Structure formats: C-alpha cells, structure tokens
Short mmCIF file of C-alpha atoms in Angstrom, two decimals:
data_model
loop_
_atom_site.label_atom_id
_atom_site.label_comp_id
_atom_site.label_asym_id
_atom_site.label_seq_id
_atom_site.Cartn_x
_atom_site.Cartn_y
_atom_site.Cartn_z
CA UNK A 9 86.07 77.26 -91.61
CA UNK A 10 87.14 78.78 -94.87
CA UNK A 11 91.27 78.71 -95.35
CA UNK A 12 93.18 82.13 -95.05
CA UNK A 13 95.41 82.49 -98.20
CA UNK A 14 97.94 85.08 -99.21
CA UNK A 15 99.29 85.21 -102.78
CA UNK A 16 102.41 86.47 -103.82
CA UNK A 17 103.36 88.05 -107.25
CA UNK A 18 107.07 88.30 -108.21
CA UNK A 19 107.10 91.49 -109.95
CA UNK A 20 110.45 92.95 -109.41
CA UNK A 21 112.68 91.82 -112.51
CA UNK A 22 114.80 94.05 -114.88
CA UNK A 23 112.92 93.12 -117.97
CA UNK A 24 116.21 93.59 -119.30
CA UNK A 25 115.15 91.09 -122.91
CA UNK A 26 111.99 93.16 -123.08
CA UNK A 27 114.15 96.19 -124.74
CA UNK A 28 111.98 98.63 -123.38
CA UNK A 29 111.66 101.81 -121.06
CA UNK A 30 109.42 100.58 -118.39
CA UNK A 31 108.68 96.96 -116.45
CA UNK A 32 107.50 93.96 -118.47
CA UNK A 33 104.49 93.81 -116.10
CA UNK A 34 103.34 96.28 -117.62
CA UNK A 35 103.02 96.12 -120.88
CA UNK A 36 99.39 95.82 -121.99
CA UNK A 37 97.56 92.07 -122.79
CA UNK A 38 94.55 92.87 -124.79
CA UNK A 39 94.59 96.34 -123.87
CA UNK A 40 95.58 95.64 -120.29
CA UNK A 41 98.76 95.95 -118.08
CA UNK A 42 99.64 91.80 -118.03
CA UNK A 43 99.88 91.80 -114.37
CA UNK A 44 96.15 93.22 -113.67
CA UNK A 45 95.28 89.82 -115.52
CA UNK A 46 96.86 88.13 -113.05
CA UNK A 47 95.07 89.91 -110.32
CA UNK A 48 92.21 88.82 -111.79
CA UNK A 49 92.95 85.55 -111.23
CA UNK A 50 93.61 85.54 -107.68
CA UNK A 51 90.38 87.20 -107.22
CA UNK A 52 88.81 84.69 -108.95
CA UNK A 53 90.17 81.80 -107.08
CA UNK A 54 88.53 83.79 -104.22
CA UNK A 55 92.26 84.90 -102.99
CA UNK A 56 91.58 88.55 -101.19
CA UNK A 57 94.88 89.35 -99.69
CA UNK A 58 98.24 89.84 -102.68
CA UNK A 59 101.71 90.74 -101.07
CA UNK A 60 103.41 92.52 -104.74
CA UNK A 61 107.17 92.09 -104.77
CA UNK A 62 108.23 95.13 -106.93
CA UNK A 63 111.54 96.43 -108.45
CA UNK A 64 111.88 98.78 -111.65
CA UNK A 65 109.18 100.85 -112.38
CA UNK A 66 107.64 99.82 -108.86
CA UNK A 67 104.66 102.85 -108.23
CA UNK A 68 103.72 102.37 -111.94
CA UNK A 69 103.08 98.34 -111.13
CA UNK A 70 101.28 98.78 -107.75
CA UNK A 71 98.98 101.03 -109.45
CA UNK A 72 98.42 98.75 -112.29
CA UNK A 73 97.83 95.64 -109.83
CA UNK A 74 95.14 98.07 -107.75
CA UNK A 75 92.15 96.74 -109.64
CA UNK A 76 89.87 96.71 -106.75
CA UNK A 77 89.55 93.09 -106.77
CA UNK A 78 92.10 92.07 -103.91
CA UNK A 79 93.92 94.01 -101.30
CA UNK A 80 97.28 94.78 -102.58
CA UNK A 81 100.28 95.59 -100.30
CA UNK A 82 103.51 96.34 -102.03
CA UNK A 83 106.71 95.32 -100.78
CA UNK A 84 109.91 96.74 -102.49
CA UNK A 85 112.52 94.27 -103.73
CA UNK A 86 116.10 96.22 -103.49
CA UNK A 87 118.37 93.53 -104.54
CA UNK A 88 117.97 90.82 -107.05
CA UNK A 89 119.03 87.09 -105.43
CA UNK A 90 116.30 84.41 -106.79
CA UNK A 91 113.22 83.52 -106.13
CA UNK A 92 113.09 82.36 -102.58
CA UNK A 93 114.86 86.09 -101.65
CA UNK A 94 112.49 88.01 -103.95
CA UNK A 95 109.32 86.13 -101.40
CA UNK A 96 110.96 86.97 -98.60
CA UNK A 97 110.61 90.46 -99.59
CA UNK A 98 107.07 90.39 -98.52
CA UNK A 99 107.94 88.57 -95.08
CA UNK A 100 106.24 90.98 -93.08
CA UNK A 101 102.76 90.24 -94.81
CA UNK A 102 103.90 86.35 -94.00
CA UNK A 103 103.90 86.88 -90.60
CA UNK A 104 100.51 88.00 -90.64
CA UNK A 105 99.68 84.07 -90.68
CA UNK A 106 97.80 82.66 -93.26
CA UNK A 107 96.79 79.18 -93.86
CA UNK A 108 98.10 79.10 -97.14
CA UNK A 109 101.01 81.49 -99.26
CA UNK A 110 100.74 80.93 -102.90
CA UNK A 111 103.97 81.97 -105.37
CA UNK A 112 103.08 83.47 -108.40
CA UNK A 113 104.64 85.47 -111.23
CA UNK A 114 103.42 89.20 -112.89
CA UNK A 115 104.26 88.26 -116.02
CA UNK A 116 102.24 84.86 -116.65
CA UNK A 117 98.33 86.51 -117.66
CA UNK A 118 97.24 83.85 -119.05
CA UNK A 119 96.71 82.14 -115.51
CA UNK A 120 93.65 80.86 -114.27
CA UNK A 121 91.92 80.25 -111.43
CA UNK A 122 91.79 76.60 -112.03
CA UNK A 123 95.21 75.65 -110.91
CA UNK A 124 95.50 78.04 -108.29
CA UNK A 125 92.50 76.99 -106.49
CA UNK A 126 93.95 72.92 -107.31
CA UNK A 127 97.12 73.74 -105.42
CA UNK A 128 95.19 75.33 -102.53
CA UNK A 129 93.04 72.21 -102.25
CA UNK A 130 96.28 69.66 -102.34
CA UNK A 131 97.32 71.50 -98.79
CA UNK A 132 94.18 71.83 -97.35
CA UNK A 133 94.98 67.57 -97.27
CA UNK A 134 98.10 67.87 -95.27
CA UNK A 135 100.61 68.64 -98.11
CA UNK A 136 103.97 71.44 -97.16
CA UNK A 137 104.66 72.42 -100.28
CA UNK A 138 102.54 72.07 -104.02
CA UNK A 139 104.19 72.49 -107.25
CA UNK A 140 101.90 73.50 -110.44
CA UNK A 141 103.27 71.94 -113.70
CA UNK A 142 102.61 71.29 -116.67
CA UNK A 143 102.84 68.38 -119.49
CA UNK A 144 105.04 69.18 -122.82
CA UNK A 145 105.92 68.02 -125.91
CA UNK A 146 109.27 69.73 -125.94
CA UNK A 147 111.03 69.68 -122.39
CA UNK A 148 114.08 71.02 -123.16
CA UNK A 149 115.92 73.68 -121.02
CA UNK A 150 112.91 73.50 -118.36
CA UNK A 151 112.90 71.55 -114.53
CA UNK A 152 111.39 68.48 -114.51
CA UNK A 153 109.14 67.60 -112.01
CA UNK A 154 110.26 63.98 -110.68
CA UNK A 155 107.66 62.45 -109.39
CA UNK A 156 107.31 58.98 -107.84
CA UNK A 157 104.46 57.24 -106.36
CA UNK A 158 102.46 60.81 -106.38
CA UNK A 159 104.86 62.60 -104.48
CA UNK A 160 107.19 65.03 -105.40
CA UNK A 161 110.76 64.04 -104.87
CA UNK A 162 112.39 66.87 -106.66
CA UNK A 163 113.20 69.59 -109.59
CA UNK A 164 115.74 69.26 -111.71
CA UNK A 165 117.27 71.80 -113.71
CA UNK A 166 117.65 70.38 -117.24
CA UNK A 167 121.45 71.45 -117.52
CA UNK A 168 121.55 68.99 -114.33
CA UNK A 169 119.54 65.89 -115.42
CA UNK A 170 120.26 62.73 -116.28
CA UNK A 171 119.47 60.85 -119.77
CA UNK A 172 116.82 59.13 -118.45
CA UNK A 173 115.55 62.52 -116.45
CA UNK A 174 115.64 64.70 -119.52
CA UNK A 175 112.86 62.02 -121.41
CA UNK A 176 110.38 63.49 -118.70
CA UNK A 177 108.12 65.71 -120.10
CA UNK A 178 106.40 67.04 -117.13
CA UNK A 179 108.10 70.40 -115.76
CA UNK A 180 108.18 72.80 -113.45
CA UNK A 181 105.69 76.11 -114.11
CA UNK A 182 107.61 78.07 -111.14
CA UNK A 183 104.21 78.56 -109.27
CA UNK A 184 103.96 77.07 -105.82
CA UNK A 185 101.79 76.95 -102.82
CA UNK A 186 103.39 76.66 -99.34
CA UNK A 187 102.25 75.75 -95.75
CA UNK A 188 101.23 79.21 -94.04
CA UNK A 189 102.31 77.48 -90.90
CA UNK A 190 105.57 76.53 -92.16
CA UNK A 191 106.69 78.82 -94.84
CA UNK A 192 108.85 81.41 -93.27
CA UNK A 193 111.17 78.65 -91.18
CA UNK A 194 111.39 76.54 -94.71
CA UNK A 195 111.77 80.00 -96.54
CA UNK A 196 114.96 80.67 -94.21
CA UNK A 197 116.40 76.92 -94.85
CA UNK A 198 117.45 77.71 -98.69
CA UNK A 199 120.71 78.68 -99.24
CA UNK A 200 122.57 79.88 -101.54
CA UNK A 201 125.52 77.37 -102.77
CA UNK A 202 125.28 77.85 -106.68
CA UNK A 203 127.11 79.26 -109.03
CA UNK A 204 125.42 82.74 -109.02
CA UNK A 205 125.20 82.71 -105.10
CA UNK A 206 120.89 83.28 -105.26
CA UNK A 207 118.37 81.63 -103.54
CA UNK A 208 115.98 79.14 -105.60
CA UNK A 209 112.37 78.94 -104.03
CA UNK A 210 112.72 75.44 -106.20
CA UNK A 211 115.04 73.91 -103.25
CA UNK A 212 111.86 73.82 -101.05
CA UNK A 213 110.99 70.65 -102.34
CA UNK A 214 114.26 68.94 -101.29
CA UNK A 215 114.19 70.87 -97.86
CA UNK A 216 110.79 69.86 -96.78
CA UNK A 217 111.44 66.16 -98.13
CA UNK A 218 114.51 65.85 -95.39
CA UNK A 219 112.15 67.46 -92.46
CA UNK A 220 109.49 64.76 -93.13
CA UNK A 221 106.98 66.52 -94.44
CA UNK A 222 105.32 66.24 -97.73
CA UNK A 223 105.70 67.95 -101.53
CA UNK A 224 103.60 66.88 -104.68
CA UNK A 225 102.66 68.53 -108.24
CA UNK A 226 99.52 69.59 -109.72
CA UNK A 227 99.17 70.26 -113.52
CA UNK A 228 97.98 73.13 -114.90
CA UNK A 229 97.65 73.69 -119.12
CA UNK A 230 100.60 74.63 -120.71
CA UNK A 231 99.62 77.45 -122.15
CA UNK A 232 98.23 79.12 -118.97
CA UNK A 233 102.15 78.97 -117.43
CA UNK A 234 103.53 80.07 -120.84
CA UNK A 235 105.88 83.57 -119.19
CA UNK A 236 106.90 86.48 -121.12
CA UNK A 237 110.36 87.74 -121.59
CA UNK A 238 110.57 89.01 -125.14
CA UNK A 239 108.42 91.30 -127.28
CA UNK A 240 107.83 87.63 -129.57
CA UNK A 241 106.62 86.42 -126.31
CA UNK A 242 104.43 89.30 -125.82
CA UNK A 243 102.86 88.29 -129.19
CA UNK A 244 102.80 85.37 -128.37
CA UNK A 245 100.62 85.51 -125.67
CA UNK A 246 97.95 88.03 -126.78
CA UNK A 247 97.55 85.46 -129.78
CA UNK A 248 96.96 82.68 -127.36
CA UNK A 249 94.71 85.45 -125.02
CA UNK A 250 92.61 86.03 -128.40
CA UNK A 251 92.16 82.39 -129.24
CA UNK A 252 90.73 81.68 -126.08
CA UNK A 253 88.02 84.74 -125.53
CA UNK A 254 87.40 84.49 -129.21
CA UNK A 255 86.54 80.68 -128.34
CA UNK A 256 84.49 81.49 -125.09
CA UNK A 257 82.48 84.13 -126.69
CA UNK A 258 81.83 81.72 -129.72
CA UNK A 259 80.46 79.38 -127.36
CA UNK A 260 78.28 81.77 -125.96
CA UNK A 261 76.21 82.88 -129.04
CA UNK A 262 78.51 85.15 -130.71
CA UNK A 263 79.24 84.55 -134.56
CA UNK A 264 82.67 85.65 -135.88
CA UNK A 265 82.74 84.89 -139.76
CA UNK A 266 86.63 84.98 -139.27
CA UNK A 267 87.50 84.44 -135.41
CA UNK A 268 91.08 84.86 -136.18
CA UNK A 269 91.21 88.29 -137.53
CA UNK A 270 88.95 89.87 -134.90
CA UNK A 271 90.63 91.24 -131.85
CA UNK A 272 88.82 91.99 -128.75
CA UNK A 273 89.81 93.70 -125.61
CA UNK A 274 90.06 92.55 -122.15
CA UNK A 275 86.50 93.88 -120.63
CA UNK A 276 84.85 93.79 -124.53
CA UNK A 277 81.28 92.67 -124.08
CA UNK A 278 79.45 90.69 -126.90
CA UNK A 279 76.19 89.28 -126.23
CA UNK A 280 74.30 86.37 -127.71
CA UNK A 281 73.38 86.37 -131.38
CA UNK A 282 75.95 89.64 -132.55
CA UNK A 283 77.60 89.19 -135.63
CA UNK A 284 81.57 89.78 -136.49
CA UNK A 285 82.82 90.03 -139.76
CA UNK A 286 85.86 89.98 -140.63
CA UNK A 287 89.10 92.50 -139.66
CA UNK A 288 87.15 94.21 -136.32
CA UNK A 289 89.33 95.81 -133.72
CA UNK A 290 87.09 96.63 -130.30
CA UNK A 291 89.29 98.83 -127.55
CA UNK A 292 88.25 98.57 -124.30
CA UNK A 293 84.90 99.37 -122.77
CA UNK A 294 82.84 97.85 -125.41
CA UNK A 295 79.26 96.87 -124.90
CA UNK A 296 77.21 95.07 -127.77
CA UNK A 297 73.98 94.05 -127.06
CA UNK A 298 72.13 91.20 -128.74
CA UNK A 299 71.05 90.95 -132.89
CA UNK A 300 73.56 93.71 -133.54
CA UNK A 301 76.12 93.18 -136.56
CA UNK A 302 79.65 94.93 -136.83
CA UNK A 303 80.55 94.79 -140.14
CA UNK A 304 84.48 94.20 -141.44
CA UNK A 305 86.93 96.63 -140.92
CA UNK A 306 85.48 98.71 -138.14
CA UNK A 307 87.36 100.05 -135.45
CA UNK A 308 85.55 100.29 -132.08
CA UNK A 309 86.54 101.64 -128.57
CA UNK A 310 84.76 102.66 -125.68
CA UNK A 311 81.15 102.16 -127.04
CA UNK A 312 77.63 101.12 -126.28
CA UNK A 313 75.84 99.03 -129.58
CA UNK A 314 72.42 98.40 -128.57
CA UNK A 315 70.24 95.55 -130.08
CA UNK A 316 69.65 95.14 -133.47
CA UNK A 317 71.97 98.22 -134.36
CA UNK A 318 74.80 97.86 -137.16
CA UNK A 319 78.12 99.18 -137.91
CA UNK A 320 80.41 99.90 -140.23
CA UNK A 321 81.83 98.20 -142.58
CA UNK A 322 85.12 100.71 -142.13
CA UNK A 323 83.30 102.69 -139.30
CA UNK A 324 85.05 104.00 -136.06
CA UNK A 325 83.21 104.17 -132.74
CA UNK A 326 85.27 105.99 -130.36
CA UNK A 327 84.74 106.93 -126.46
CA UNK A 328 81.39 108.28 -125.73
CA UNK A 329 79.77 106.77 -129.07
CA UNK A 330 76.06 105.18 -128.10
CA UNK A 331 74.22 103.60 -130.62
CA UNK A 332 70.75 103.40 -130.20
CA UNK A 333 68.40 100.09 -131.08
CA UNK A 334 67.99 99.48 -135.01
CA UNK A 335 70.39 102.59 -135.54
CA UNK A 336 73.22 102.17 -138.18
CA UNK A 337 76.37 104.20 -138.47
CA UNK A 338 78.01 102.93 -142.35
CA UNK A 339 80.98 102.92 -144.03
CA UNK A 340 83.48 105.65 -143.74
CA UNK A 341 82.04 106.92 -140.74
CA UNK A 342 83.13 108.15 -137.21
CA UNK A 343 81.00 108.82 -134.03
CA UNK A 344 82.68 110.08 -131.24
CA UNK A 345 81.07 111.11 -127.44
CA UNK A 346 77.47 110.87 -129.18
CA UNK A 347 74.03 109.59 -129.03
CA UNK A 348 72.22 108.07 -132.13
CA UNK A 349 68.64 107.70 -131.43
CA UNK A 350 66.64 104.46 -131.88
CA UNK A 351 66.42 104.00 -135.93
CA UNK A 352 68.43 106.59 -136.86
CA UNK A 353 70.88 106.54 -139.48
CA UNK A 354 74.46 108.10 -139.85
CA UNK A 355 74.69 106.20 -143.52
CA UNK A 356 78.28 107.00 -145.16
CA UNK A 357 81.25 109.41 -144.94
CA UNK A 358 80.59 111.56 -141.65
CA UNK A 359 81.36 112.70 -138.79
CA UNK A 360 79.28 113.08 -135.50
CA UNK A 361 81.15 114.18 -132.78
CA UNK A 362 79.92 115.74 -129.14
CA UNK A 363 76.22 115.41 -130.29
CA UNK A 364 72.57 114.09 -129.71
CA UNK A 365 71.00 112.14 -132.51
CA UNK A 366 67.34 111.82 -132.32
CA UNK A 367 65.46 108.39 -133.17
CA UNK A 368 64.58 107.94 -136.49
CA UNK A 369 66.62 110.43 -137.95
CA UNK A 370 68.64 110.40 -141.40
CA UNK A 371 72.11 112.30 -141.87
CA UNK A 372 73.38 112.56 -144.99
CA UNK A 373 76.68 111.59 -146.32
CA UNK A 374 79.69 113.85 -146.17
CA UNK A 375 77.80 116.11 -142.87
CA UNK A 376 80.06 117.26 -140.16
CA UNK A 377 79.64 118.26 -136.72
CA UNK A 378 81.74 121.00 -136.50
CA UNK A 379 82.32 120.44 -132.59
CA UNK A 380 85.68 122.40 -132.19
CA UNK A 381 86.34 125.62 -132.57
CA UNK A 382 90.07 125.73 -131.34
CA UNK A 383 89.80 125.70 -127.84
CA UNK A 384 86.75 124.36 -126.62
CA UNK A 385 84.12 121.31 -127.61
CA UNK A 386 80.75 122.48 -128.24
CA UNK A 387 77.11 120.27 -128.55
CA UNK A 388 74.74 120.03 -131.85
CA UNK A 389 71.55 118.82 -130.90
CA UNK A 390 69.25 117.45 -133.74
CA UNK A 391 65.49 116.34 -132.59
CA UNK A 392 63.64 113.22 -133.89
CA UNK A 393 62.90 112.23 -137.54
CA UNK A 394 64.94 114.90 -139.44
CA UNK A 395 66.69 115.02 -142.19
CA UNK A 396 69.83 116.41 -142.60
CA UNK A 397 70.93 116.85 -146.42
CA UNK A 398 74.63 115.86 -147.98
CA UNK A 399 77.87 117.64 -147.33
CA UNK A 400 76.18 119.92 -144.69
CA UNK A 401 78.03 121.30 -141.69
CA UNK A 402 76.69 121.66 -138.46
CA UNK A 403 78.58 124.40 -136.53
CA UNK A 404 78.21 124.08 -133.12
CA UNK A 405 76.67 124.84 -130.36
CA UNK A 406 73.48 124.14 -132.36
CA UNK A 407 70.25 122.65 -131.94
CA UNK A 408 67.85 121.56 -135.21
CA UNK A 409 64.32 120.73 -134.23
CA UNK A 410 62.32 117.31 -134.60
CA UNK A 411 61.10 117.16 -138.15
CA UNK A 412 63.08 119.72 -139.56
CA UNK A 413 64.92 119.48 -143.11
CA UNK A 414 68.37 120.93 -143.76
CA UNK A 415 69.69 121.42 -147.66
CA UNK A 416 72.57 119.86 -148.89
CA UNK A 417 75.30 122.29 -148.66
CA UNK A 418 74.33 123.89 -145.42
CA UNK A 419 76.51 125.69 -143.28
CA UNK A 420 74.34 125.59 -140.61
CA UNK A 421 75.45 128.44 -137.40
CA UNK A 422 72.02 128.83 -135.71
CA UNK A 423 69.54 126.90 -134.26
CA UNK A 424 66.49 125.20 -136.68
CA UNK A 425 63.04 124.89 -135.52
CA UNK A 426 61.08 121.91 -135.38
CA UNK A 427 59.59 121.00 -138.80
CA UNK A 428 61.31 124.39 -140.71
CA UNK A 429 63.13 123.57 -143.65
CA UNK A 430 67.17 125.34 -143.72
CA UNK A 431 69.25 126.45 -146.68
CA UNK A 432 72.60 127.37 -145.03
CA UNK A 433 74.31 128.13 -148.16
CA UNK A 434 75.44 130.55 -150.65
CA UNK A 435 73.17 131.20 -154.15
CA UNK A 436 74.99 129.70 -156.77
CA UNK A 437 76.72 133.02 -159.01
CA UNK A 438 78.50 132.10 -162.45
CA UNK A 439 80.51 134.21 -164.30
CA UNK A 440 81.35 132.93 -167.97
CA UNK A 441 84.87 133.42 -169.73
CA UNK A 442 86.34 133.86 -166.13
CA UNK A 443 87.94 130.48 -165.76
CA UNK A 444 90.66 131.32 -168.54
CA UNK A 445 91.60 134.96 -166.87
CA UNK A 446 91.48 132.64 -163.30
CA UNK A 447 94.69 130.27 -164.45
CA UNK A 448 96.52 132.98 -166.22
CA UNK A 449 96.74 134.67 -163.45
CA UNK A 450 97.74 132.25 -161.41
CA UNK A 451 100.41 131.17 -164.41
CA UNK A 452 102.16 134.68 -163.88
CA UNK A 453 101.94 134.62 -160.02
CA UNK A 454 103.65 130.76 -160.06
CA UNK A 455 106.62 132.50 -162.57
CA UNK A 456 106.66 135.18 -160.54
CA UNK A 457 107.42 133.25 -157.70
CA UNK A 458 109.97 130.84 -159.46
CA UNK A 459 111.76 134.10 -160.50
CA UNK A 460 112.13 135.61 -156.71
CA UNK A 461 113.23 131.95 -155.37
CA UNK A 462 116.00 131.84 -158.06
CA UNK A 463 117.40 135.12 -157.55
CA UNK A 464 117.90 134.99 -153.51
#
C-alpha cells in the first residue's frame, strides 16, 4: 500500500534582507515565482497533498503555489516563533493523518525530487525523524549534522560547537521528514528555552533520541539546499538554475555555441538538434521544434519555432508569434501575435504584428503592419507566395491576395487581389530652385521664434 505524505512549505517570513515590497517567495526564478518551483518538486516526488504556512503577502503566495500540480491548503502564520511554531500552523491538516509530514522551505527552488523522495524512503524503514543535509567545503556559521554509527545524534548550531565539532563539514539543510504517526505529540515536546524564546523544529532530533525512537540524515547536493535571503542570493540562484537546464538541454541534443550567455525560462522548450548562438533571452512559453537555429542576440517570449525555421540574429518574437517550418524572421525584426507561413520570409527591419503570413511569402525590409489605430488592434491578411516590396505599410484591417505584388513605398488601405500588382504611393513631383526658398523660410520662422521667447 502506497504511503500517505503531506508536505509542508514554510512560507511565512518577513523577507525583511530582501529590501523589497512583497514576499521573497515570490520573486520570480527563471521567470517564475521561486516557490511554484518548489511545488514542482513535491509533485514530482509524487507528494499530492501541501499544507502552505503563509505570512506577508499571504493571498499573493497561495496563488503563486496553485500550480495545479498538488492540492494546496493555506494555513496563516500570525506570529513569528521558529520553525517548529511556524509547522504547527498547519496542525489541522496534521491531524488529517498521514504516513509521512515532510518540512520544507518556499524559498529553496532549486530542490529536487531526489532528496525528498530519499527522506520518505528512510521512514518507510522505521525511522521518527530524517534530516536532509548536505556535504561542504566551507561549514562555517551552519548546524552540523553529528552523526555516529549512521544515526543521527544531534544538530549543532555552529556558535555552539566544539573545536573538534566545527571540523565537520556535513550540515544541516533545515528540511526534514517526520513520523505522521508521531509528529504532532513530538511537535508539542519542543520548547522554547533560548535566548529569543522560539521554537526550533531542529530540537526534534534530541527529543525523539530520549523517547527511544530513531533520527538519521540523508544528503542531498549542496546546491539544491542553497536558500535565498538577499537579492545576491537571488542571483545567485538563477545562475545556478541556468547552469543546470542549460546542462540538461545540452545533453539532450540542443547546441548552445555559448551556454553561459543564453538564458532560458522555466517551461522554455528546445528540442533535439536546435541551435543557440550566443546572447539569446527566451521568456516563457517557448516552443522550438527540431533543426531550427536562433541566431545571437534575439529576444524570444511566448513563441512557437517550428522545424527547420531561423531567427534573428537581433530579432524579437513576442506572445502570439508562430513561425512556420523553413520560415525565417532576420535581423532587426519583430513578430508579435502572428503567423508566418511555411517558407516564408520576414528578412530585415520589420514589423509584423496581429497578422497571417502565407507560406512562401517574401516581405520586404522596412514593411509595417500598421495594426493599431489608437484604440483597437486590427488583422492584415497576406495569401501565399507574395511579395511585398520595401518600406511598405500595411494599414489594417487588410487582406492582399496569394500571388499578389505590392511596390515599395506602398501605403497600402484596401484589400489586394490575388495575383494584382499594388502601387500604394504618391507620383514622385519635383520642383527645382525650391529647396533654397524651403530653409529660408524656415531661417526667419526659427528667428522669429527666438525673438518671441526672449521678449516674454
């Protein structure tokens, strides 16, 4: 019979070294609130049921830990005593009875299932309590996990070690998996006999160790405990984030000329044989399907690259863009809530916005669809294998037929038929000598001008 678990995430603090207006939890980890990553990660280690202790900001949080994967019941947090206090906020989803309660913290995403699912295993054998730890080079001002003959005998606080306790390197990651069966009466044994009068979930390990019962540690990378308190530490993490989904996609059949200057987002999909130059930004909701390239310095956010298609370089996809197989969008280009047909080619220094490209099509450099017109967004339609000269604009709504060829220069305000040819534009009127009369004129009306502003 499969084991019951319910997870708690400690999600109440101040966030008071975070600087900021609203709740470390969340602010975003590769474009993503950091404490939906942890979510994630519950639901992964096939955990269905989350209790969310919440504080500051606390609607705002429970939202952004609603990510469908799990069940989430929030449980508000009113005063701030430690650890073991801030579980007990969620007592009344404890009672419910689960096999096992796991401890966690909203502000760790880089989490995994891996250790989660370790420490649920380690009970399932008869253990009370499970630590998760990890191994460092550089202990200092962390718990060390002291450890003898494979069971856990105690944390202790580095300000409280000895010499010879301080040399250990492995420490305490604050995550922790309790008994189901016994959490609530070992919950209500810590006290609070410190200096700053809270209750440390951390004492469990000493409390079930004097009832008989059992308490080990189970490591975990240190990197995947690594916390965030500070906007550095924010950095921190989304570097470490990148690394390792720039590494897993790598592995997968993705090519990144320069891994470390491409940043992807949380749900950004890249599938086997795309190419990544350097300097590439993708937003979220990013799908790029196999053989296509993004060149460097593109920008690209909720979009759709189908095979073989290429981008950039210094192109911006934006919501809505969908690129069709073999199309190309080039440099200096934007596409935003539009279709390019299979083939077709948005070349260099345009816009297509709210439109339908057809396949095989060819748009000129410097054309605009004119989607806007102050208060509403209107839709150009162009058909299949037509041409559409330099520096024309396309004033929407419009529709130019398969085939058809539009003049450079076009202002183009009604629709094309199919195979017509368009000349949307002024004929061409000089008038010699004028230029000279033009800028004296406009000589007198700049003194003119000088003359009024220096008089008032």
């Amino acid at each position: 019979m499969e084991r019951t678990c319910l997870a708690i995430i400690l999600a109440a603090g101040e966030s008071t070294r975070m600087k900021s207006a609203m709740s470390k939890v969340l602010h975003p980890v590769a474009g993503r609130p950091m404490i939906a990553h942890v979510v994630d990660a519950l639901a992964s280690a096939s955990i269905a049921d989350v209790a969310l202790v919440v504080g500051r900001d606390a609607e705002a949080v429970s939202t952004a830990a609603s990510t469908g994967s799990v069940n989430v019941s929030s449980f508000l947090q009113k005063e701030r005593l430690g650890t073991a206090h801030a579980v007990l906020a969620a007592r009344e989803a404890i009672e419910k009875g689960y096999d096992d309660v796991l401890v966690v913290f909203g502000d760790t995403p880089l989490i995994t299932a891996a250790p989660l699912t370790a420490a649920r295993e380690r009970l399932a054998e008869g253990n009370d309590v499970v630590v998760i730890g990890f191994e460092t080079a550089d202990p200092t001002g962390y718990g060390r996990l002291i450890v003898e003959d494979g069971e856990l005998l105690a944390i202790r606080e580095h300000k409280d070690a000895s010499e010879e306790e301080r040399r250990i390197t492995y420490c305490n990651g604050g995550l922790m998996a309790i008994s189901g069966r016994k959490a609530l009466d070992l919950l209500g044994r810590i006290g609070n006999a410190n200096v700053k009068g809270e209750y440390y979930l951390t004492d469990l390990v000493e409390i079930v160790r004097s009832l008989g019962g059992r308490a080990i540690a189970v490591k975990a990378p240190e990197e995947e405990l690594t916390g965030c308190n500070t906007r550095a530490e924010l950095a921190y993490i989304e570097r470490l984030w990148q690394q390792r989904r720039r590494h897993e996609l790598m592995l997968a059949g993705v090519s990144m000329v320069a891994p470390e200057t491409v940043f992807l987002a949380w749900d950004t999909e890249l599938a086997q044989d795309v190419l990544v130059e350097p300097n590439v930004v993708f937003g979220p909701r990013v799908r790029v399907e196999s053989g296509a390239v993004i060149h460097a310095f593109s920008h690209v956010e909720g979009a759709h690259v189908r095979a073989g298609a290429t981008v950039g370089p210094f192109a911006r996809l934006r919501p809505g863009a969908d690129l069709g197989p073999k199309s190309k969008v080039g440099n200096f280009c934007e596409v935003k809530k539009a279709e390019i047909g299979a083939g077709a080619k948005v070349n260099h220094l345009t816009y297509i916005g709210d439109a339908f490209v057809g396949a095989g099509s060819n748009i000129g450099a410097g054309t605009i669809t004119c989607n806007y017109d102050g208060v509403n967004k209107h839709v150009t339609r162009i058909g299949e294998n037509t041409f559409i000269g330099s520096n024309s604009s396309l004033v929407a709504p419009v529709s130019i037929g398969s085939g058809a060829l539009v003049a450079s220069g076009s202002v183009i305000t009604e629709d094309v038929p199919a195979d017509a040819v368009a000349f949307g534009r002024a004929r061409q009127e000089i008038k010699p000598g004028r230029a000279p009369i033009l800028r004296e004129r406009y000589e007198a009306e700049k003194a003119a001008r000088k003359k009024i502003n220096a008089s008032e």
